[in-house]
Coordinates of C-alpha atoms in Angstrom, one line a residue:
M1 CA 2.1 19.0 20.5
I2 CA 2.5 15.1 19.7
V3 CA 2.9 13.0 22.7
S4 CA 2.9 9.8 21.2
G5 CA 4.6 8.9 18.0
V6 CA 5.2 6.8 20.4
I7 CA 2.4 4.6 20.2
G8 CA 3.4 2.0 17.5
P9 CA 3.3 -0.3 16.0
R10 CA 0.4 1.3 14.6
S11 CA 0.1 0.7 11.2
G12 CA -0.7 -1.7 8.2
R13 CA -2.9 -4.8 9.0
R14 CA -0.4 -6.7 10.7
A15 CA 1.4 -3.9 13.1
V16 CA -0.6 -3.3 16.5
L17 CA -2.6 -0.2 15.9
A18 CA -2.9 0.1 19.6
A19 CA -0.5 2.7 20.1
V20 CA -1.8 2.6 23.7
A21 CA -2.5 -0.4 25.8
G22 CA -6.0 -0.8 27.7
L23 CA -3.8 -2.6 30.5
G24 CA -3.9 -4.0 33.5
T25 CA -5.6 -4.4 36.7
L26 CA -5.0 -4.4 40.3
A27 CA -5.8 -7.3 41.8
L28 CA -2.2 -5.7 42.1
A29 CA -2.9 -4.6 45.7
A30 CA -3.1 -8.4 46.5
T31 CA -0.6 -9.6 43.8
A32 CA 2.0 -7.4 43.7
C33 CA 2.4 -6.6 47.4
A34 CA 1.9 -9.9 48.8
G35 CA 5.6 -11.2 49.3
E36 CA 7.2 -8.1 47.9
K37 CA 8.7 -5.4 50.4
V38 CA 8.6 -2.1 49.3
A39 CA 11.6 0.2 50.4
P40 CA 10.7 3.1 52.5
A41 CA 9.9 6.4 50.7
G42 CA 13.4 8.0 50.2
Q43 CA 15.8 5.0 51.0
P44 CA 17.8 3.5 48.1
S45 CA 16.4 0.2 47.0
G46 CA 18.3 -2.4 44.9
A47 CA 19.0 0.5 42.5
D48 CA 22.7 1.6 43.1
R49 CA 23.7 5.5 43.4
L50 CA 23.1 7.0 40.2
Q51 CA 26.2 8.2 38.1
W52 CA 25.0 10.8 35.8
T53 CA 27.2 11.9 32.7
H54 CA 27.0 14.0 29.7
C55 CA 24.4 12.1 27.4
E56 CA 26.1 11.1 24.2
E57 CA 23.3 11.8 21.8
A58 CA 23.2 15.6 23.2
A59 CA 25.0 18.6 21.9
S60 CA 27.6 19.6 24.5
S61 CA 25.7 22.7 25.4
A62 CA 22.3 20.9 25.7
G63 CA 22.3 20.5 29.4
F64 CA 21.1 16.8 29.5
E65 CA 22.8 14.2 31.8
C66 CA 22.3 10.2 31.4
A67 CA 22.5 7.4 33.5
K68 CA 21.8 3.7 34.0
M69 CA 19.9 2.2 36.6
P70 CA 20.1 -1.6 37.6
V71 CA 16.9 -3.2 38.6
P72 CA 15.9 -6.7 38.9
L73 CA 15.1 -8.5 35.7
D74 CA 12.5 -10.7 38.0
Y75 CA 11.2 -8.9 40.9
N76 CA 10.7 -12.3 42.4
K77 CA 14.3 -12.8 42.5
P78 CA 15.8 -9.4 43.5
D79 CA 19.3 -10.8 43.9
G80 CA 19.2 -12.3 40.6
E81 CA 20.0 -11.0 37.2
K82 CA 19.8 -7.4 36.4
L83 CA 19.2 -5.3 33.6
D84 CA 19.9 -1.5 33.0
I85 CA 17.3 1.0 32.5
A86 CA 18.5 4.0 30.7
L87 CA 17.7 7.5 32.1
I88 CA 17.9 11.2 31.0
R89 CA 17.5 14.4 32.9
M90 CA 17.6 18.2 32.5
K91 CA 18.0 20.0 35.7
A92 CA 15.9 22.6 36.9
A93 CA 16.5 26.0 35.4
D94 CA 15.9 27.8 38.6
P95 CA 17.5 25.7 41.3
A96 CA 16.9 28.0 43.8
N97 CA 13.0 27.3 43.8
R98 CA 13.4 23.5 42.8
L99 CA 10.6 21.2 43.8
G100 CA 12.1 17.9 42.9
S101 CA 12.0 15.4 39.9
L102 CA 9.4 15.3 37.4
V103 CA 9.5 11.8 35.6
F104 CA 7.7 11.5 32.2
N105 CA 6.5 8.6 30.0
F106 CA 5.5 9.8 26.8
G107 CA 3.6 6.7 25.3
G108 CA 3.6 3.2 23.4
P109 CA 4.0 1.1 25.0
G110 CA 7.5 1.1 23.6
G111 CA 8.1 4.6 23.2
S112 CA 11.9 5.8 24.0
G113 CA 11.6 8.4 27.0
V114 CA 15.3 9.1 26.5
S115 CA 14.9 10.1 22.8
T116 CA 11.6 12.0 23.6
L117 CA 13.0 14.3 26.2
L118 CA 16.0 14.9 23.8
N119 CA 13.6 16.3 21.3
A120 CA 10.7 17.7 23.5
A121 CA 12.1 19.1 26.4
Q122 CA 11.6 22.8 25.3
A123 CA 7.7 22.0 25.0
F124 CA 7.9 21.6 28.9
S125 CA 10.2 24.4 29.7
T126 CA 7.6 26.0 32.0
L127 CA 7.8 23.0 34.3
G128 CA 11.5 22.8 33.9
R129 CA 12.3 25.8 35.7
R130 CA 11.5 24.3 38.8
Y131 CA 11.6 20.5 38.1
D132 CA 14.5 18.3 36.8
L133 CA 12.6 16.7 33.9
V134 CA 13.6 13.2 34.1
S135 CA 12.5 10.2 31.6
F136 CA 13.5 6.5 30.6
D137 CA 13.4 3.8 28.2
P138 CA 11.5 1.2 30.1
R139 CA 12.6 -2.1 30.4
G140 CA 12.5 -4.0 26.7
V141 CA 12.6 -0.6 25.1
D142 CA 15.7 0.9 22.8
R143 CA 18.7 1.4 25.4
S144 CA 16.8 -0.8 28.2
S145 CA 17.7 -4.1 26.9
G146 CA 15.1 -3.4 23.9
I147 CA 13.7 -6.0 22.1
R148 CA 14.4 -6.7 18.4
C149 CA 12.6 -9.3 16.4
L150 CA 13.6 -8.7 13.0
D151 CA 16.3 -6.8 11.2
G152 CA 16.0 -3.7 9.3
R153 CA 15.5 -5.2 6.1
Q154 CA 13.3 -7.9 7.3
M155 CA 11.2 -5.2 8.8
D156 CA 10.8 -3.1 5.7
R157 CA 9.5 -6.3 4.0
Y158 CA 7.0 -7.2 7.1
L159 CA 5.6 -3.9 6.9
A160 CA 5.4 -3.4 3.0
N161 CA 4.2 -6.6 2.2
E162 CA 0.6 -6.9 2.0
P163 CA -1.0 -9.3 4.6
G164 CA -2.0 -12.8 3.5
D165 CA -5.5 -13.5 1.5
T166 CA -6.5 -16.1 4.4
V167 CA -6.7 -16.8 8.2
A168 CA -4.3 -19.4 7.9
E169 CA -1.7 -17.2 5.8
E170 CA -2.4 -14.3 8.2
T171 CA -1.8 -16.7 11.4
R172 CA 1.6 -17.9 9.9
L173 CA 2.8 -14.4 9.2
I174 CA 2.3 -13.0 13.0
T175 CA 3.6 -16.5 14.1
D176 CA 6.9 -16.0 12.2
F177 CA 7.0 -12.4 14.0
A178 CA 6.5 -14.0 17.4
K179 CA 9.0 -16.6 17.0
G180 CA 11.7 -14.0 15.9
C181 CA 11.0 -12.0 19.2
E182 CA 11.4 -15.5 20.9
S183 CA 14.9 -16.4 19.1
K184 CA 16.3 -13.0 19.8
A185 CA 14.7 -11.4 23.0
G186 CA 13.3 -14.6 24.7
K187 CA 14.8 -14.2 28.1
I188 CA 13.3 -10.8 28.8
L189 CA 9.8 -11.4 27.0
P190 CA 8.2 -12.5 30.4
Y191 CA 9.3 -9.4 32.3
V192 CA 8.3 -6.3 30.3
G193 CA 4.8 -6.2 31.8
T194 CA 3.2 -2.7 33.1
V195 CA 3.6 -4.0 36.6
N196 CA 7.3 -4.5 36.5
A197 CA 7.7 -1.3 34.7
A198 CA 5.8 0.3 37.7
R199 CA 8.1 -1.2 39.9
D200 CA 11.1 0.0 38.0
L201 CA 9.4 3.8 38.5
D202 CA 9.6 3.2 42.4
S203 CA 13.2 2.4 42.0
L204 CA 13.8 5.7 40.2
R205 CA 11.8 7.6 42.6
Q206 CA 14.1 6.2 45.4
A207 CA 17.2 6.3 43.2
L208 CA 16.5 10.1 42.6
G209 CA 16.0 10.6 46.7
E210 CA 12.5 11.6 46.1
S211 CA 9.8 10.8 49.0
H212 CA 7.1 10.8 46.5
L213 CA 7.0 10.3 42.5
N214 CA 5.8 13.2 40.8
Y215 CA 4.8 11.9 37.3
F216 CA 3.5 13.1 33.9
G217 CA 2.3 10.0 31.6
F218 CA 1.1 10.5 28.3
S219 CA -1.1 7.7 26.3
Y220 CA 0.3 4.4 27.6
G221 CA 2.0 6.4 30.2
T222 CA -1.3 6.8 31.7
H223 CA -1.9 3.2 32.3
L224 CA 1.6 3.0 33.6
G225 CA 0.9 5.9 36.1
S226 CA -2.2 4.2 37.2
V227 CA -0.6 1.0 38.0
Y228 CA 1.9 2.7 40.1
A229 CA -0.6 4.6 41.8
T230 CA -2.5 1.4 42.3
L231 CA 0.9 -0.2 43.7
F232 CA 1.9 2.8 45.6
P233 CA -0.7 5.0 46.5
K234 CA 1.0 6.9 49.4
L235 CA 3.8 7.4 47.5
V236 CA 1.9 9.3 44.8
G237 CA 3.1 13.1 44.6
R238 CA 1.7 15.3 42.0
M239 CA 0.5 13.0 38.9
V240 CA -1.2 14.1 35.4
L241 CA -2.3 11.5 33.1
D242 CA -3.0 13.0 29.6
A243 CA -4.6 11.0 26.6
A244 CA -6.0 8.6 29.1
V245 CA -6.2 4.7 28.5
D246 CA -9.0 2.6 29.9
P247 CA -7.2 -0.3 30.9
T248 CA -10.4 -2.4 31.3
V249 CA -11.1 -2.6 27.5
S250 CA -10.5 -5.9 25.6
M251 CA -8.4 -6.3 22.5
L252 CA -11.1 -6.4 20.1
D253 CA -12.8 -3.5 21.7
M254 CA -9.8 -1.5 21.7
A255 CA -9.1 -2.1 18.1
K256 CA -12.6 -1.3 17.1
T257 CA -12.6 1.9 18.9
Q258 CA -9.1 3.0 17.6
A259 CA -10.4 2.3 14.1
L260 CA -13.4 4.4 14.6
G261 CA -11.3 7.2 16.3
F262 CA -8.9 7.5 13.5
Q263 CA -11.9 7.5 11.1
K264 CA -13.6 10.4 12.8
A265 CA -10.1 12.4 12.5
Y266 CA -9.7 11.4 9.0
E267 CA -13.2 12.7 8.1
D268 CA -12.5 15.8 10.2
Y269 CA -9.1 16.2 8.0
L270 CA -11.1 15.9 4.9
A271 CA -13.7 18.7 6.0
D272 CA -10.6 20.8 6.9
C273 CA -9.2 20.3 3.7
V274 CA -12.0 21.4 1.5
K275 CA -12.8 24.3 3.3
T276 CA -10.6 26.4 0.9
R277 CA -11.2 24.4 -2.3
T278 CA -8.8 26.1 -4.5
S279 CA -6.2 24.6 -1.9
C280 CA -7.1 21.2 -1.5
P281 CA -5.8 19.0 -4.1
L282 CA -7.9 15.9 -3.1
G283 CA -11.4 17.0 -4.3
A284 CA -13.9 19.9 -4.1
D285 CA -16.0 18.4 -1.3
A286 CA -15.3 15.8 1.5
T287 CA -17.0 13.1 -0.7
A288 CA -14.7 13.6 -3.7
A289 CA -11.8 14.0 -1.5
N290 CA -12.3 10.7 0.3
D291 CA -13.0 9.0 -3.2
S292 CA -9.5 10.3 -4.3
V293 CA -8.0 8.7 -1.2
L294 CA -9.7 5.3 -1.7
K295 CA -8.5 5.4 -5.1
L296 CA -5.0 5.8 -4.2
L297 CA -5.0 3.1 -1.9
R298 CA -6.7 0.8 -4.3
S299 CA -4.0 1.6 -7.0
V300 CA -1.0 0.9 -4.9
E301 CA -2.6 -2.2 -3.6
R302 CA -2.7 -3.5 -7.3
K303 CA 0.7 -1.9 -8.1
P304 CA 2.8 -0.3 -5.4
L305 CA 4.5 2.8 -5.8
K306 CA 8.5 3.0 -5.9
A307 CA 10.4 5.4 -3.5
G308 CA 13.8 4.9 -4.2
D309 CA 14.4 1.3 -3.6
R310 CA 11.6 0.8 -1.7
E311 CA 7.5 0.2 -2.2
V312 CA 5.0 2.2 -1.0
T313 CA 2.0 -0.4 -0.6
E314 CA -1.5 -0.1 0.6
D315 CA -0.1 -1.0 4.3
V316 CA 2.5 1.6 4.0
A317 CA -0.1 4.2 2.6
R318 CA -2.5 3.5 5.5
T319 CA 0.4 3.9 8.0
A320 CA 1.2 7.1 6.4
I321 CA -2.1 8.3 7.0
I322 CA -2.5 7.1 10.5
Q323 CA 0.6 8.9 11.4
A324 CA -0.5 12.4 10.4
L325 CA -3.7 11.9 11.9
Y326 CA -2.1 12.1 15.5
S327 CA -2.0 15.9 15.2
K328 CA -3.6 18.5 13.4
L329 CA -0.2 20.1 12.9
T330 CA 0.7 17.4 10.5
W331 CA -2.3 17.6 8.3
P332 CA -0.8 19.8 6.1
L333 CA 2.0 17.1 5.6
L334 CA -0.7 14.7 4.9
T335 CA -2.0 16.7 2.1
E336 CA 1.3 17.2 0.5
A337 CA 2.4 13.6 0.7
L338 CA -1.0 12.4 -0.8
R339 CA -1.2 15.4 -3.5
D340 CA 2.2 14.0 -4.8
A341 CA 1.5 10.3 -4.6
M342 CA -1.6 11.3 -6.6
K343 CA -0.6 13.7 -9.3
K344 CA 3.0 12.8 -9.9
G345 CA 3.4 9.5 -8.6
D346 CA 6.2 10.4 -6.0
A347 CA 5.5 8.5 -2.8
R348 CA 8.5 9.7 -1.1
G349 CA 6.0 11.9 1.6
L350 CA 4.2 8.9 2.3
L351 CA 7.1 6.7 2.8
T352 CA 8.6 9.4 5.1
L353 CA 5.4 9.5 7.4
A354 CA 5.2 5.9 7.6
D355 CA 9.0 5.8 8.5
Q356 CA 8.2 8.2 11.4
Y357 CA 5.5 5.8 12.5
G358 CA 7.4 2.7 12.3
G359 CA 10.5 4.4 14.2
R360 CA 12.6 3.7 10.9
R361 CA 16.0 5.4 11.3
P362 CA 18.2 6.6 8.3
D363 CA 20.4 3.9 8.4
G364 CA 17.5 1.5 7.9
S365 CA 17.6 0.0 11.3
Y366 CA 14.4 0.4 13.4
A367 CA 14.0 1.7 17.0
T368 CA 12.1 -1.3 19.2
L369 CA 8.8 0.3 19.4
Q370 CA 7.3 -1.9 16.7
F371 CA 8.7 -5.1 18.9
S372 CA 8.2 -4.0 22.6
L373 CA 4.7 -2.8 22.0
P374 CA 3.2 -6.2 21.2
A375 CA 5.5 -7.9 23.9
V376 CA 4.0 -5.4 26.5
L377 CA 0.3 -5.6 25.3
C378 CA 0.4 -9.5 25.1
V379 CA 2.3 -10.3 28.4
D380 CA -0.1 -7.5 30.0
S381 CA -3.3 -9.5 29.3
T382 CA -4.6 -13.1 29.2
D383 CA -7.0 -11.8 26.2
R384 CA -6.1 -14.0 23.3
P385 CA -8.6 -13.2 20.4
S386 CA -7.8 -15.3 17.4
V387 CA -7.2 -14.2 14.2
A388 CA -10.3 -15.2 12.8
Q389 CA -12.3 -13.5 15.4
A390 CA -10.2 -10.4 14.3
E391 CA -10.9 -10.9 10.7
E392 CA -14.5 -11.1 11.5
L393 CA -14.8 -8.0 13.2
A394 CA -12.7 -6.1 10.6
R395 CA -15.4 -7.2 8.0
R396 CA -18.4 -6.1 9.9
M397 CA -16.3 -2.8 10.4
A398 CA -15.5 -2.1 6.7
K399 CA -18.5 -0.1 5.7
R400 CA -18.2 2.2 8.9
S401 CA -14.4 2.5 8.4
P402 CA -13.1 1.4 5.1
I403 CA -9.3 2.5 5.2
F404 CA -8.8 1.8 9.0
A405 CA -11.0 -1.6 9.6
P406 CA -8.2 -3.8 8.3
T407 CA -6.1 -2.8 11.3
I408 CA -8.5 -4.6 13.5
I409 CA -6.8 -7.7 12.3
S410 CA -4.0 -6.9 14.3
A411 CA -5.9 -7.5 17.6
G412 CA -5.1 -11.4 17.0
S413 CA -1.3 -10.9 17.2
C414 CA -1.5 -12.2 20.8
S415 CA -2.9 -15.3 19.7
T416 CA 0.6 -16.8 18.8
W417 CA 2.7 -14.8 21.4
P418 CA 5.2 -17.1 23.2
V419 CA 4.7 -15.6 26.5
R420 CA 1.5 -16.2 28.6
G421 CA -0.1 -13.0 29.7
D422 CA -1.7 -12.5 33.0
D423 CA -4.1 -9.5 34.2
A424 CA -2.3 -8.1 36.8
A425 CA -2.4 -4.8 35.6
K426 CA -6.2 -4.6 34.5
H427 CA -8.0 -3.3 37.4
V428 CA -6.6 0.2 38.7
D429 CA -7.8 2.0 42.0
A430 CA -5.7 4.7 43.5
S431 CA -7.5 4.9 46.8
G432 CA -5.5 6.6 49.4
S433 CA -3.4 8.7 46.7
G434 CA -3.5 12.2 46.6
P435 CA -5.6 13.8 43.7
I436 CA -4.5 12.6 40.2
V437 CA -5.4 14.8 37.0
V438 CA -6.9 12.7 34.2
V439 CA -7.2 14.5 30.9
G440 CA -8.8 13.9 27.5
V441 CA -9.4 15.2 24.0
T442 CA -12.9 14.8 22.7
N443 CA -11.2 13.9 19.1
D444 CA -8.4 12.0 19.9
P445 CA -8.0 9.1 17.5
A446 CA -5.7 7.0 19.4
T447 CA -7.0 7.2 22.8
P448 CA -10.6 8.0 22.4
Y449 CA -12.2 10.6 24.7
Q450 CA -14.5 8.0 26.3
W451 CA -11.5 6.2 28.0
A452 CA -10.7 9.1 30.0
P453 CA -13.9 9.7 32.3
R454 CA -13.8 5.8 32.6
L455 CA -10.1 5.8 34.0
A456 CA -10.9 8.9 36.2
R457 CA -13.7 6.7 37.9
Q458 CA -11.7 3.7 38.3
L459 CA -8.9 5.8 40.0
R460 CA -11.4 7.3 42.4
T461 CA -9.0 10.0 43.6
A462 CA -8.9 11.7 40.1
V463 CA -10.4 14.8 38.6
L464 CA -11.2 15.3 35.0
L465 CA -10.1 17.6 32.5
T466 CA -11.6 17.8 28.9
L467 CA -10.1 19.7 25.8
D468 CA -12.7 20.2 23.1
G469 CA -10.4 19.6 20.0
E470 CA -8.3 17.4 17.6
G471 CA -5.3 15.3 18.3
H472 CA -3.6 13.0 20.5
G473 CA -3.1 14.5 23.8
A474 CA -3.9 17.9 25.2
Y475 CA -1.0 19.6 26.8
G476 CA 0.6 22.0 24.4
Q477 CA -2.6 22.6 22.7
S478 CA -4.5 24.7 25.0
K479 CA -3.3 27.4 27.1
C480 CA -6.6 26.9 29.2
I481 CA -5.2 23.0 29.7
D482 CA -1.7 24.0 30.2
S483 CA -2.4 26.6 32.8
A484 CA -4.7 24.1 34.9
V485 CA -1.8 21.3 34.5
N486 CA 1.1 23.8 35.4
A487 CA -0.8 25.3 38.2
Y488 CA -1.4 21.8 39.8
L489 CA 2.2 20.5 38.8
L490 CA 4.0 23.8 40.0
D491 CA 1.7 25.1 43.2
G492 CA -0.2 22.1 44.0
K493 CA -3.5 23.9 42.9
V494 CA -5.8 20.8 42.1
P495 CA -8.3 21.9 39.0
T496 CA -11.9 21.9 39.4
D497 CA -13.3 18.4 38.4
G498 CA -15.0 18.4 35.1
L499 CA -13.2 21.6 33.6
R500 CA -13.9 21.7 29.9
C501 CA -11.5 23.8 27.8
P502 CA -12.4 25.2 24.3
K503 CA -10.3 24.6 21.0

């Protein structure tokens, strides 16, 4: 299953490819707990008693409930201004054997947990028999004071227009984007970091009446869970972190590693396509297929293809390819979209994939993912590589990853961000917590596999599971992985450290 469509802005040269953040550290143990009183387990904190009501977006028989949870905008001022965190839950199907609440974060940073659980709850039906399935829009995301920087038409132009030809022009473009964020969401920008989101998680635990947090995090959600486990190790219940993020990587290293990850996924996609030569419209072999894709990208760079009243540029086509590479299940959609663009000049399939990645809605508006992702990344780190440094790295990587190397330029986006970052989420150490299960996929393009064993070592209490396979996230792809994760979450059976599951 795709656990991160999550992960945006992930396209084009200006959009931040890092669908996940290599976030923060804990110096936390020192900085977060000093001067901050943590409410006792199970006791109500600043959050009011939750009032669950029918979700307006769900069918009347769907069984979902929604609520709002007020939390401090600034945890240093607990009695000051509040913002509401949007929540959703589906109650356990077998209440007589209910284990409690299982809280999900599906990735990003900036993915909507409310929307994702509405669409994906069936994928967790085994867990949903004995757990209330709970998720939320983190602060700064969609229904939780979502950050918005550009309107729909402006965003269409921003994502479709080709980047500037010079460092100065590229810097101006990302500066204008950052100014839009400051103008429309400046009040919340300093407070959307992962440390505050982890504090919100503990407010949620308390509001749900749980003595410990049972948690399932994907992609960026693995970083959020890691920070929570460092801040509140004694309050960790059963925790699974799938598609793991290494919080110690730099912005440039993250961008480079992800470009290479998508290159590997792209090469695997081409090899799979040409296995049956009669059905792959791209070419008779992988080399010919790659040449066809590169020819298409060069063509739309010179002359974009029309798709209704919009255009598919090189950046839009690149975004479509990235979107489809997140899961092997979407490879056939990419083949169809590329075939239609090459053979018929019909770019609608590419545009649909790119819009899915960008969070564009049918009415032309955008979910906040493209805006909240850089907001979290930039406030979570003092790392500020310049556009010139990112451009230079992209040039060096062009031969190894000609399609995806241009995305590295987005690693310079924080250089013009209007809010200072700090490194409070970079060092994670869950010493004192119960066992944490970390999961990695060997050919994951967005959170490359090497990040999983690194995170497991940093957490100290973790065991590592590995899926030998393709795609972003392991749960739902493998009976072996699902059985191990379900046995842990439902029965408390800790998997064997180092367990590897076949494709």
